Coordinates of C-alpha atoms and ligand atoms in Angstrom, one line a residue:
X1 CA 0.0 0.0 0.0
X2 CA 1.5 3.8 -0.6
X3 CA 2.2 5.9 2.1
X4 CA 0.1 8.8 2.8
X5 CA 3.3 11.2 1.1
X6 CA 5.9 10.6 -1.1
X7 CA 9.0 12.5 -2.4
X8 CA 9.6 15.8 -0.3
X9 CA 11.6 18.6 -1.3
X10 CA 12.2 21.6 1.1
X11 CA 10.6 25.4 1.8
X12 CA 12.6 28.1 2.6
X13 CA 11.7 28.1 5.7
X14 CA 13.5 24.2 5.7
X15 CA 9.9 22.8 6.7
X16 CA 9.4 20.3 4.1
X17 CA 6.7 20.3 1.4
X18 CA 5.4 16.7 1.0
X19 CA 3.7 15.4 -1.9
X20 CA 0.7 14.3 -0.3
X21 CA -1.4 11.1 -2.2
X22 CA -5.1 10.7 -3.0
X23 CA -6.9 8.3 -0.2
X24 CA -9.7 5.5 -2.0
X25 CA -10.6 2.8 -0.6
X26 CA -8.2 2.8 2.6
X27 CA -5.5 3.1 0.3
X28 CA -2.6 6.1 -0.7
X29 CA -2.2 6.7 -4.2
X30 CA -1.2 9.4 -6.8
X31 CA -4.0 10.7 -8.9
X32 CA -4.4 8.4 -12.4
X33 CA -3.0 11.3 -14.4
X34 CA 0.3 11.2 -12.0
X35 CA 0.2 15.1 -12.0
X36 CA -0.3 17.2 -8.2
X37 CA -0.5 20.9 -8.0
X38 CA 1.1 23.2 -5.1
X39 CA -0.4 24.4 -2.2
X40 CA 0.7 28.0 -0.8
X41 CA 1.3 29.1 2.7
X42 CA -0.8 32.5 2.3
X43 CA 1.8 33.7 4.8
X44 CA 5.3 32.9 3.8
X45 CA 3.5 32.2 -0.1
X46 CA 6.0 29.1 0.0
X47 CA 4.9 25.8 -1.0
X48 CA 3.6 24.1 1.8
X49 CA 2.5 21.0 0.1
X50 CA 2.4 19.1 -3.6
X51 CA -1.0 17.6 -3.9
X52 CA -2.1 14.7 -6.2
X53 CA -4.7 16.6 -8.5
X54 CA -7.4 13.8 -8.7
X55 CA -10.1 14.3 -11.7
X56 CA -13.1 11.9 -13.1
X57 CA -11.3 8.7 -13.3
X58 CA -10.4 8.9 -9.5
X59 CA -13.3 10.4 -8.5
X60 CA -15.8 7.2 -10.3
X61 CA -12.9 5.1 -7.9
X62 CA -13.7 6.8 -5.4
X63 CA -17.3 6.9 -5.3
X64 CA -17.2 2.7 -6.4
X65 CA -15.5 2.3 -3.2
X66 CA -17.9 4.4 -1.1
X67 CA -20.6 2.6 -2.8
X68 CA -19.2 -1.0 -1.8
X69 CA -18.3 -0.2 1.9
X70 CA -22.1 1.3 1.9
X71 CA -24.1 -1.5 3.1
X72 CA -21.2 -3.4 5.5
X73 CA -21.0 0.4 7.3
X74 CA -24.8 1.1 7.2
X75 CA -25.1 -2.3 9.1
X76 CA -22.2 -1.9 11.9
X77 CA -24.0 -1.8 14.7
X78 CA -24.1 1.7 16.5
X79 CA -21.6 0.6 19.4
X80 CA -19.2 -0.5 16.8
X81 CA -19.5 2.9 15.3
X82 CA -19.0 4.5 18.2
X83 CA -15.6 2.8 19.4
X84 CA -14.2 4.1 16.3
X85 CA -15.7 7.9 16.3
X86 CA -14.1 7.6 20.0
X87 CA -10.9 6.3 18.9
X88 CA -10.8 9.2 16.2
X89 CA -11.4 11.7 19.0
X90 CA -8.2 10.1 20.6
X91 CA -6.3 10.6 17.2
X92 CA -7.3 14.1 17.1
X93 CA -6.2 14.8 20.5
X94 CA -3.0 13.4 19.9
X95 CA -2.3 15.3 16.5
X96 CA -3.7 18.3 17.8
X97 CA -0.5 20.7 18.0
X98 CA 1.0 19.1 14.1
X99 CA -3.1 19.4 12.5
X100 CA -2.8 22.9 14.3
X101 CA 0.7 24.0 12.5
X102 CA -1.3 22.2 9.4
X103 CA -4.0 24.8 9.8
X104 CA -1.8 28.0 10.0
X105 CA 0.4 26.9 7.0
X106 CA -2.2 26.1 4.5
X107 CA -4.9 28.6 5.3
X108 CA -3.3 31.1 7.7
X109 CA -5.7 31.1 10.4
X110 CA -4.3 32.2 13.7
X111 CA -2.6 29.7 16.4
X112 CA -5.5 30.4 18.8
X113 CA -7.6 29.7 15.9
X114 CA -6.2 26.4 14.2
X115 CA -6.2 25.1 18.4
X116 CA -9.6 26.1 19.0
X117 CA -10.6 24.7 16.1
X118 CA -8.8 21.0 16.8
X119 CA -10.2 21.5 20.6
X120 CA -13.7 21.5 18.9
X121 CA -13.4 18.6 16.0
X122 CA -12.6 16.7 19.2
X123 CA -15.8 17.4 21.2
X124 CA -17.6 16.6 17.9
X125 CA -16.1 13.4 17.2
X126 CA -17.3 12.4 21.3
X127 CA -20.8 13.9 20.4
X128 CA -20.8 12.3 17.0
X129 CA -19.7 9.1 18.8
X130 CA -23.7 9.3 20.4
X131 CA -25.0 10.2 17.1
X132 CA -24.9 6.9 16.2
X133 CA -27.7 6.1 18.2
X134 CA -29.7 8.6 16.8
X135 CA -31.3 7.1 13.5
X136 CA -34.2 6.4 15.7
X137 CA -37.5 5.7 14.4
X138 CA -41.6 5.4 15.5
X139 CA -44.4 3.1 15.8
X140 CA -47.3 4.5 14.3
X141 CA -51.1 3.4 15.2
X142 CA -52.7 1.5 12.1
X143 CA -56.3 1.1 11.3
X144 CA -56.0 -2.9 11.0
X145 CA -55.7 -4.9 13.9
X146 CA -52.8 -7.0 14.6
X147 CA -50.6 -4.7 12.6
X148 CA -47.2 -3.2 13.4
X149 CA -46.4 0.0 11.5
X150 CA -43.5 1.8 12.2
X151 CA -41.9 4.5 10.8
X152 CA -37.6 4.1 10.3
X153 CA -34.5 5.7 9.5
X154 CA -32.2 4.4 6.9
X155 CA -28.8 6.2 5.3
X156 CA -29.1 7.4 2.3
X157 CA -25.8 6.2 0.4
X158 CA -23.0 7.6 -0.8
X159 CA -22.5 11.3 0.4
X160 CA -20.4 13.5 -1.6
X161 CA -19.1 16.0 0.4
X162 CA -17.7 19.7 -1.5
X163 CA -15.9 21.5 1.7
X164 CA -14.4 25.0 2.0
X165 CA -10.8 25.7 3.0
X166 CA -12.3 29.2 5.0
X167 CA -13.6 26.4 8.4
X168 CA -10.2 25.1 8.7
X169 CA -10.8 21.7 10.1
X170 CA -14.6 22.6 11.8
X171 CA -16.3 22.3 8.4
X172 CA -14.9 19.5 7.0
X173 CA -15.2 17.4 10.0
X174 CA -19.0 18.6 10.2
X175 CA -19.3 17.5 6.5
X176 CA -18.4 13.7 7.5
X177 CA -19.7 13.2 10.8
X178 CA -23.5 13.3 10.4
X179 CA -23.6 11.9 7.5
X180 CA -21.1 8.5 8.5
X181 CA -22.7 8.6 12.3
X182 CA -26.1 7.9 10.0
X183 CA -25.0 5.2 8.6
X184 CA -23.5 6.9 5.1
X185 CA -20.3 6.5 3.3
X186 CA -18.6 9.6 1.8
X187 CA -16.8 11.1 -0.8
X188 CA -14.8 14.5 0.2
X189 CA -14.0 16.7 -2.4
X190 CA -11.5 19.5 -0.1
X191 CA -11.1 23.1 -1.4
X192 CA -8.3 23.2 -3.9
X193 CA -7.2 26.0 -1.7
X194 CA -6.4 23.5 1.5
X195 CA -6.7 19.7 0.5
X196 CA -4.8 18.9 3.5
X197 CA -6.6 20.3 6.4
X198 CA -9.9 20.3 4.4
X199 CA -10.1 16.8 3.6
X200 CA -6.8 14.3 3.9
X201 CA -6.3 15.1 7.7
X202 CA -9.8 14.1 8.2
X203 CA -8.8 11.0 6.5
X204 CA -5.8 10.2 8.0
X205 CA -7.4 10.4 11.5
X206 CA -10.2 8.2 10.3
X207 CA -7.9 5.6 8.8
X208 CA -5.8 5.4 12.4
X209 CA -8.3 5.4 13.9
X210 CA -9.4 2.2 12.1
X211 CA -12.6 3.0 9.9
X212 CA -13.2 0.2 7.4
X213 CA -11.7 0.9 3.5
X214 CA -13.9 3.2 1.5
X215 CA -15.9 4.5 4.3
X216 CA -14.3 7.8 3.8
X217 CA -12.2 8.6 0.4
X218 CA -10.5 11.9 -0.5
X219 CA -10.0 13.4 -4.2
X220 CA -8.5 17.0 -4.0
X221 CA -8.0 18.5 -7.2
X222 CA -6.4 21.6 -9.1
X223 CA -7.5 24.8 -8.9
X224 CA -10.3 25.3 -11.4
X225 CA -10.7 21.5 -11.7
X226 CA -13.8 20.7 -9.7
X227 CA -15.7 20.1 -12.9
X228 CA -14.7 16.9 -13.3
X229 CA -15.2 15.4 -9.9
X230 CA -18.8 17.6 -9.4
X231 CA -19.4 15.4 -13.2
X232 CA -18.4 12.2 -11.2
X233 CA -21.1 12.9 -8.5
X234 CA -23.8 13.8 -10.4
X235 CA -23.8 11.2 -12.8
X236 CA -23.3 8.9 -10.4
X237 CA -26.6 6.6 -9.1
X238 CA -24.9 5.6 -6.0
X239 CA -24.5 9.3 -4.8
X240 CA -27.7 10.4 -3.1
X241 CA -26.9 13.3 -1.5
X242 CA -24.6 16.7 -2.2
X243 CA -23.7 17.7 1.0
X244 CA -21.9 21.2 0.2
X245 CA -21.0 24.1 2.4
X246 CA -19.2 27.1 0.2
X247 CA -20.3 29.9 -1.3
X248 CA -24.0 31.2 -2.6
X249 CA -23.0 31.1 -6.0
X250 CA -21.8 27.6 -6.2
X251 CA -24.6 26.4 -4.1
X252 CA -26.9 27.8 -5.9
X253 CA -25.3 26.0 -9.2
X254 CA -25.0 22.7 -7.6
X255 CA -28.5 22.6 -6.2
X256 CA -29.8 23.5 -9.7
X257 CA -28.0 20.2 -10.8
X258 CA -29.3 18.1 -7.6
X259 CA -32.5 19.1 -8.8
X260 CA -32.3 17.9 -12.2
X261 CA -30.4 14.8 -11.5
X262 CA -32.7 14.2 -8.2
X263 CA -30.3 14.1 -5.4
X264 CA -30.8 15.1 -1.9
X265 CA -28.6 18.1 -1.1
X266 CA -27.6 19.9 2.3
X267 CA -26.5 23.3 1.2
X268 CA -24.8 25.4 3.8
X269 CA -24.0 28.8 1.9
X270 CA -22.5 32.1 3.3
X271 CA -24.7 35.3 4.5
X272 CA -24.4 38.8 5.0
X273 CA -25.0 38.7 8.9
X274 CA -25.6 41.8 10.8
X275 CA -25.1 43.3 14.3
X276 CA -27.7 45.4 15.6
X277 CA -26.9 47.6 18.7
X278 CA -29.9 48.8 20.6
X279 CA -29.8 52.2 22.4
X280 CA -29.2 50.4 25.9
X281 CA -26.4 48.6 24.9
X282 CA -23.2 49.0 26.7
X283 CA -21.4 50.4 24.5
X284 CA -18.0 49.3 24.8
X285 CA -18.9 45.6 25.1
X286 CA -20.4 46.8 21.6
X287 CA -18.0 47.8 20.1
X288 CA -16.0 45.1 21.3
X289 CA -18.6 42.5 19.9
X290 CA -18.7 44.0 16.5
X291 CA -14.9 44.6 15.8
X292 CA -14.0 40.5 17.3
X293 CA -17.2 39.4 14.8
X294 CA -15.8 41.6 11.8
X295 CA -12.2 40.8 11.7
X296 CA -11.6 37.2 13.6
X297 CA -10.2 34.8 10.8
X298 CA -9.5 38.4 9.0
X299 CA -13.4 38.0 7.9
X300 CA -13.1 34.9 6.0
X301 CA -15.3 33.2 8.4
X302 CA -19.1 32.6 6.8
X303 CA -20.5 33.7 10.3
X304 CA -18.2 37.1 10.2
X305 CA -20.3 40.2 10.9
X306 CA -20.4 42.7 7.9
X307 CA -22.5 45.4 8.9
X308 CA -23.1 47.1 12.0
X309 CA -26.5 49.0 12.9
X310 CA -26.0 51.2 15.3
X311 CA -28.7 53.2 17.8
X312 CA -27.8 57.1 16.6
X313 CA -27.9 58.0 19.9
X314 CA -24.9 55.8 20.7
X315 CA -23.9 55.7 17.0
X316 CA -20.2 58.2 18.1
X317 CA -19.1 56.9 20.9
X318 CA -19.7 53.8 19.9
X319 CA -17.7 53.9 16.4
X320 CA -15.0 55.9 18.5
X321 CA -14.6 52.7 20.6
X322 CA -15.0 50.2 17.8
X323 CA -11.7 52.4 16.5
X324 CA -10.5 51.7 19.5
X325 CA -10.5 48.0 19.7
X326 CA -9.8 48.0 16.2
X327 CA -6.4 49.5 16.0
X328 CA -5.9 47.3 18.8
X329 CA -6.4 43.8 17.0
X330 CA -2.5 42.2 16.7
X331 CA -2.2 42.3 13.2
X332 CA 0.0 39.9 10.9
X333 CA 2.4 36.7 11.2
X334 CA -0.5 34.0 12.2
X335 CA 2.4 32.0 13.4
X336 CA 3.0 34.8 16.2
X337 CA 0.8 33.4 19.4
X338 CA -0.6 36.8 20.2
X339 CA -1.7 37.4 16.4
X340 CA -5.7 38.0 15.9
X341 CA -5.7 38.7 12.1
X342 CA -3.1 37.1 9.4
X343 CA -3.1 37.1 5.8
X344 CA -5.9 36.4 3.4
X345 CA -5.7 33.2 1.4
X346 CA -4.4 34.2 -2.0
X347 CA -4.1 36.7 -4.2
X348 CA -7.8 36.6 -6.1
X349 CA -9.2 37.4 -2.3
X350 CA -6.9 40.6 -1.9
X351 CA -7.7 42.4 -5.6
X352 CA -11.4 41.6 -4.3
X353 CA -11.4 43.1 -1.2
X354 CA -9.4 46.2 -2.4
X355 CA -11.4 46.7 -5.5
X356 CA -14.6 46.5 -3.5
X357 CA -13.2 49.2 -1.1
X358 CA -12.2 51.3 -3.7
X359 CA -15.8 51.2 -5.2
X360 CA -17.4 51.9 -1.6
X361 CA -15.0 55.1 -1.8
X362 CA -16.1 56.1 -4.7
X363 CA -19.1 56.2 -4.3
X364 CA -18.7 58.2 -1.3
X365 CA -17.7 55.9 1.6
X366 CA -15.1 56.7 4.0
X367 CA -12.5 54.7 5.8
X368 CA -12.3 55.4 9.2
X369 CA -9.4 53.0 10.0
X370 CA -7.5 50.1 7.8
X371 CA -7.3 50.2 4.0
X372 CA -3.3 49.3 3.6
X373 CA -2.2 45.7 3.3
X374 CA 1.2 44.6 3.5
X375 CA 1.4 41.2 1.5
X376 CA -1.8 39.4 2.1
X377 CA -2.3 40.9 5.3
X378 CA -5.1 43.6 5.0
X379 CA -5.7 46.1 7.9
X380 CA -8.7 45.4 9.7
X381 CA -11.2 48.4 7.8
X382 CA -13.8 50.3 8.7
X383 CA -15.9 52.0 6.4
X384 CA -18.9 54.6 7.8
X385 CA -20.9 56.6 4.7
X386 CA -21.7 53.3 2.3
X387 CA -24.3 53.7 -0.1
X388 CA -26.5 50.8 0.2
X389 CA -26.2 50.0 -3.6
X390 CA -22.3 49.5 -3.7
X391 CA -21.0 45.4 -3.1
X392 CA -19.9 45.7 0.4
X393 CA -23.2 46.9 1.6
X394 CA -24.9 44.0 0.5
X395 CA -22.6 41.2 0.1
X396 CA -20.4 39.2 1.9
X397 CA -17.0 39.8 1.6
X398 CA -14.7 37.4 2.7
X399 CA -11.9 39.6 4.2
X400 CA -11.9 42.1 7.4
X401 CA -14.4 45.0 6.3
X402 CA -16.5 46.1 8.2
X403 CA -19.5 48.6 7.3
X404 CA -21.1 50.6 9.9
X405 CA -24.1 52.6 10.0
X406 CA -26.5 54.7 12.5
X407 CA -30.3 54.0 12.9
X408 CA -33.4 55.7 14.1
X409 CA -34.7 53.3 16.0
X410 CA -35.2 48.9 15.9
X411 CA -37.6 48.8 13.3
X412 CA -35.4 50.7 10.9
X413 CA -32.5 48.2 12.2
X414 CA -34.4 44.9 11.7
X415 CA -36.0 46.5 7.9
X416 CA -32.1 47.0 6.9
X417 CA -30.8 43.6 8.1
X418 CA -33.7 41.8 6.9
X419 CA -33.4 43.4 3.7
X420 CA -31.1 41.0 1.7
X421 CA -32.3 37.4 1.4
X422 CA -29.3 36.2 3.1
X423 CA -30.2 34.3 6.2
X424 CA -27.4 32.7 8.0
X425 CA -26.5 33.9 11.3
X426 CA -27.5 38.1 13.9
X427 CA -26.5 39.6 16.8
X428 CA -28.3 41.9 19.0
X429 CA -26.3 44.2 21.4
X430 CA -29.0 45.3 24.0
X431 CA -29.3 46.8 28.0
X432 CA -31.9 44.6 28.2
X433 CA -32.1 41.1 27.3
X434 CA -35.5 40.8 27.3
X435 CA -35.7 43.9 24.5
X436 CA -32.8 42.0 22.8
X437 CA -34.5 38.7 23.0
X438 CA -37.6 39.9 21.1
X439 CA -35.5 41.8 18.6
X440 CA -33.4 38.7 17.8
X441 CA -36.9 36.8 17.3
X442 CA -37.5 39.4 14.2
X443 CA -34.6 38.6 12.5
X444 CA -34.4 36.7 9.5
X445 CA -31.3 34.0 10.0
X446 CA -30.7 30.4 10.8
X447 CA -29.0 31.6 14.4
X448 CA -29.0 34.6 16.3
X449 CA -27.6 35.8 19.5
X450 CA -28.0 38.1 21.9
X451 CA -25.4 39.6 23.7
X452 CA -22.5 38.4 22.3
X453 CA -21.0 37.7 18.9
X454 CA -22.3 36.0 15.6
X455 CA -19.2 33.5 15.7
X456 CA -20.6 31.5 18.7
X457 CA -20.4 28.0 17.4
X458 CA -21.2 25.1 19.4
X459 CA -20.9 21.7 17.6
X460 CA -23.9 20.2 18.9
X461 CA -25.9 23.4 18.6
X462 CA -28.4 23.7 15.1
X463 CA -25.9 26.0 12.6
X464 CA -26.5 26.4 9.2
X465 CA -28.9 28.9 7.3
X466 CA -32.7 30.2 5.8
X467 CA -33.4 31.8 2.8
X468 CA -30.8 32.3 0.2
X469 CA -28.4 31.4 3.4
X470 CA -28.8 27.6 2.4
X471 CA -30.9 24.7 4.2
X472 CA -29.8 22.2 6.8
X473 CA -28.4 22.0 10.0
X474 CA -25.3 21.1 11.9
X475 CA -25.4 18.6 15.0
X476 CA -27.7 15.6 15.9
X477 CA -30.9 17.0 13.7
X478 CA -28.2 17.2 11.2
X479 CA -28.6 13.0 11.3
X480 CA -32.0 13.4 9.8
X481 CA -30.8 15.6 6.7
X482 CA -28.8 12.3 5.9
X483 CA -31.4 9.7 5.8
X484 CA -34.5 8.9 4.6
X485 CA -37.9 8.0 6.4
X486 CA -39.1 4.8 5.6
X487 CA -42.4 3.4 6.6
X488 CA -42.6 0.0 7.1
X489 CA -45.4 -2.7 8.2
X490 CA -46.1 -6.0 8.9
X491 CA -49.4 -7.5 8.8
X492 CA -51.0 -9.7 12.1
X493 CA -52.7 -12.4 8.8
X494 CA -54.5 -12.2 5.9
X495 CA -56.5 -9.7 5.3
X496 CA -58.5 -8.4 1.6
X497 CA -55.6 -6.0 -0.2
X498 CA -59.2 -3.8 -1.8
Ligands
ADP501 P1 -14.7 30.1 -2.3 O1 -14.8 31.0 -3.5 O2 -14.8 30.7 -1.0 O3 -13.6 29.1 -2.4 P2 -16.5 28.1 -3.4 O4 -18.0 28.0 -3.2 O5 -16.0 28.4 -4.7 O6 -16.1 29.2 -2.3 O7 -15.8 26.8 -2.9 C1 -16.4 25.9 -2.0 C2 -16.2 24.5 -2.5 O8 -16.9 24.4 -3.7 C3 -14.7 24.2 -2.8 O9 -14.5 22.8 -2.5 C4 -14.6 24.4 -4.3 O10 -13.6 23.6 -4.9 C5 -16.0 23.9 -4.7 N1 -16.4 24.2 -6.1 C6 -16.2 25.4 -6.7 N2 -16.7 25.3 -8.0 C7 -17.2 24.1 -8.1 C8 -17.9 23.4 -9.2 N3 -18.1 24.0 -10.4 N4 -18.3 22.1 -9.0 C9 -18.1 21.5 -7.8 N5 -17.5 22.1 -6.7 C10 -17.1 23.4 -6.9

């Protein structure tokens, strides 16, 4: 069998950049066209890896495999499954410092990040562990005597899971765990912009941790080679379900094609999530809410907040504070401990950011603090005076802008954040919670919190979006996204069928 790497060469930093293999049916390999593609440290912009750059013949391999561990994993009994989601947990623990150094080099997520992130995966796998036992079904009343009707779960199939590079190791572990605790195989087709931490860590960890061959398979690709694999999927009768968390517009393309081709799919797209401070709020906390929600991850988090509403009776000191903690944010290497906000990903996300600045400017806007970049790593930016047409007023922008604005009052708060048909995740800053509380029940999204930020994330917690935000949910309900309802009955004799 291949190793999990081959050849390495060396970065200039002397860290070595592996040439990391494809992973089907339990097994290392190089993609069938022998070529791999680099993957950039967003920091350094060295090499960090050399991935094999799998396309439709591995992909058809892949999902074979998935299709033949299917029924032998669908039929483990739930204790077995459990053993080995705990044993994962145990291999997750164990990597958790090299996965973390993983994280910062391929994505450039901070060090408190990339640990918090491994601390959570962790506490997943242990709840996912349960989630085996959650397929669960019902026994139904019937109008004929003498027979048992009951209502069960079953897993759907082969899962192919599309994951982002912007969750680190969160989403992609979320993408697997629901869907395998309910008795699915899956497919994982990682960002081309992390394939390690986005897809062949997960694997590795699932392999030591013993899961059966083919229960989980991994085909990254090139950049601007998803085509292929997405082909593979759709065409393919084993896979029943697209399970795909990214952006609105590729949702939005991929769900057209689960339509047509009649797959299940779980979309979990981005938003345009806002933060409304009431007039009681404490102000500071405030300010302190909205700057951690804008700029953690540098704003490449789909939970990020991107707009502030702001009571105009609090609306200067308030901004004068948010500059406050703003300027304060440690800025830059994301392998410095005490850094907050490192580098974008690549290149593409800079130009976009900066080109969507410059249009808010001139149009008007004005930048209160942030703007420069040095490298990839883009001030944290404020921008006050946005007219609501220009892009950063109404879409998400994956990068550390945010766009702050005074109200009237909370109706004129919940009309503007309720305006786009985004839905994912709001926060309410209020005195009092009770106000807050019945606020946060007006607003349109899939989460919403009072009193602290629009990044709160706990694993076993519902997460995921309404509206144009996407459909399905994260955690144990998550189980019932990935199988099916069947109704099933036995009869007590004979009786007449008309
Ligand atoms: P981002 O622009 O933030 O990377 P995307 O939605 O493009 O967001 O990426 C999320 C996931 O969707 C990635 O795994 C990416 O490779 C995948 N993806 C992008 N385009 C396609 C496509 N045409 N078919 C299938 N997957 C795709």
């Amino acid at each position: 069998m291949a190793t999990r790497t081959s050849s390495s060469d060396t970065t200039q930093s002397g860290a070595p950049a592996a040439t990391r293999h494809l992973f089907i049916d339990g097994s290392w390999s190089p993609a069938a066209s022998g070529r791999t593609f680099p993957v950039l440290d967003p920091y350094t912009r060295e090499t960090y890896a050399h991935v094999a750059a799998g396309g439709r013949e591995d992909a058809d391999r892949a999902i074979a495999a998935a299709a033949a561990a299917f029924e032998p994993w669908a039929a483990l009994p739930p204790a077995a499954k459990q053993k080995l989601f705990q044993r994962a947990a145990e291999v997750v623990e164990r990597r958790r410092d090299e996965t973390a150094a993983a994280l910062i080099a391929e994505t450039g997520c901070s060090d408190g990040f990339a640990g918090h992130m491994q601390d959570g995966v962790q506490m997943n796998l242990h709840h996912a562990a349960a989630w085996a036992y959650e397929p669960r079904g019902e026994v139904l009343q019937s109008n004929y005597p003498g027979t048992y009707s009951t209502a069960i779960r079953r897993p759907l199939g082969v899962v192919a899971s599309i994951t982002p590079w912007n969750g680190g190791s969160i989403l992609p572990w979320r993408s697997v765990l629901s869907p395998l605790a309910a008795g699915n195989t899956v497919v994982i087709k990682p960002s081309e912009e992390s394939p390690v931490t986005a897809g062949l860590l997960v694997a590795e960890a699932l392999e030591e941790a013993g899961f059966p061959p083919g229960v989980v398979n991994v085909v990254p690709h090139a950049p601007g080679e998803a085509g292929p694999i997405a082909d593979a999927f759709f065409e393919s009768d084993a896979v029943r379900c697209i399970n795909f968390i990214g952006s609105v517009a590729t949702g939005r393309m991929l769900a057209e094609r689960a339509g047509r081709t009649l797959k299940r799919s779980v979309m979990e797209l981005g938003g345009f999530n806002p933060l409304l401070v009431l007039d009681d709020a404490d102000v500071d906390y405030a300010a302190l809410v909205a700057a951690l929600s804008a700029f953690f991850h540098q704003g490449q988090i789909c939970l990020n907040v991107r707009k502030a509403l702001v009571a105009r009776s609090i609306y200067e000191p308030f901004v004068e504070r948010l500059l406050e903690h703003t300027r304060g944010l440690p800025v830059g290497d994301p392998r410095d401990p005490k850094t907050l906000v490192g580098p974008l990903i690549n290149e593409r996300a800079l130009e976009t950011a900066l080109e969507r600045i410059r249009e808010a400017t001139d149009a008007g806007a004005r930048i209160l603090t942030g703007g420069g970049h040095e490298g990839l790593v883009l001030e944290p930016t404020v921008l006050v005076d946005v007219p609501d047409h220009v892009t950063v007023a109404r879409e998400e922008t994956f990068a550390p802008l945010l766009v702050v604005r005074a109200v009237e009052d909370d109706e004129e708060a919940l009309a503007i954040a309720n305006a786009p048909l985004y839905g994912l995740t709001a926060a309410v800053v209020a005195g009092d919670r009770y106000r807050g509380f019945e606020v946060a029940g007006r607003l349109r999204a899939g989460s919403v919190h009072v009193n602290t930020s629009t990044l709160n994330d706990e694993l076993h917690a519902p997460v995921g979006g309404v509206r144009d935000s996407g459909w399905g949910r994260s955690g144990p309900q998550s189980v019932d996204d990935f199988s099916d309802v069947v109704w099933l009955t036995v009869e007590g004799g004979r009786r007449p069928i008309w």
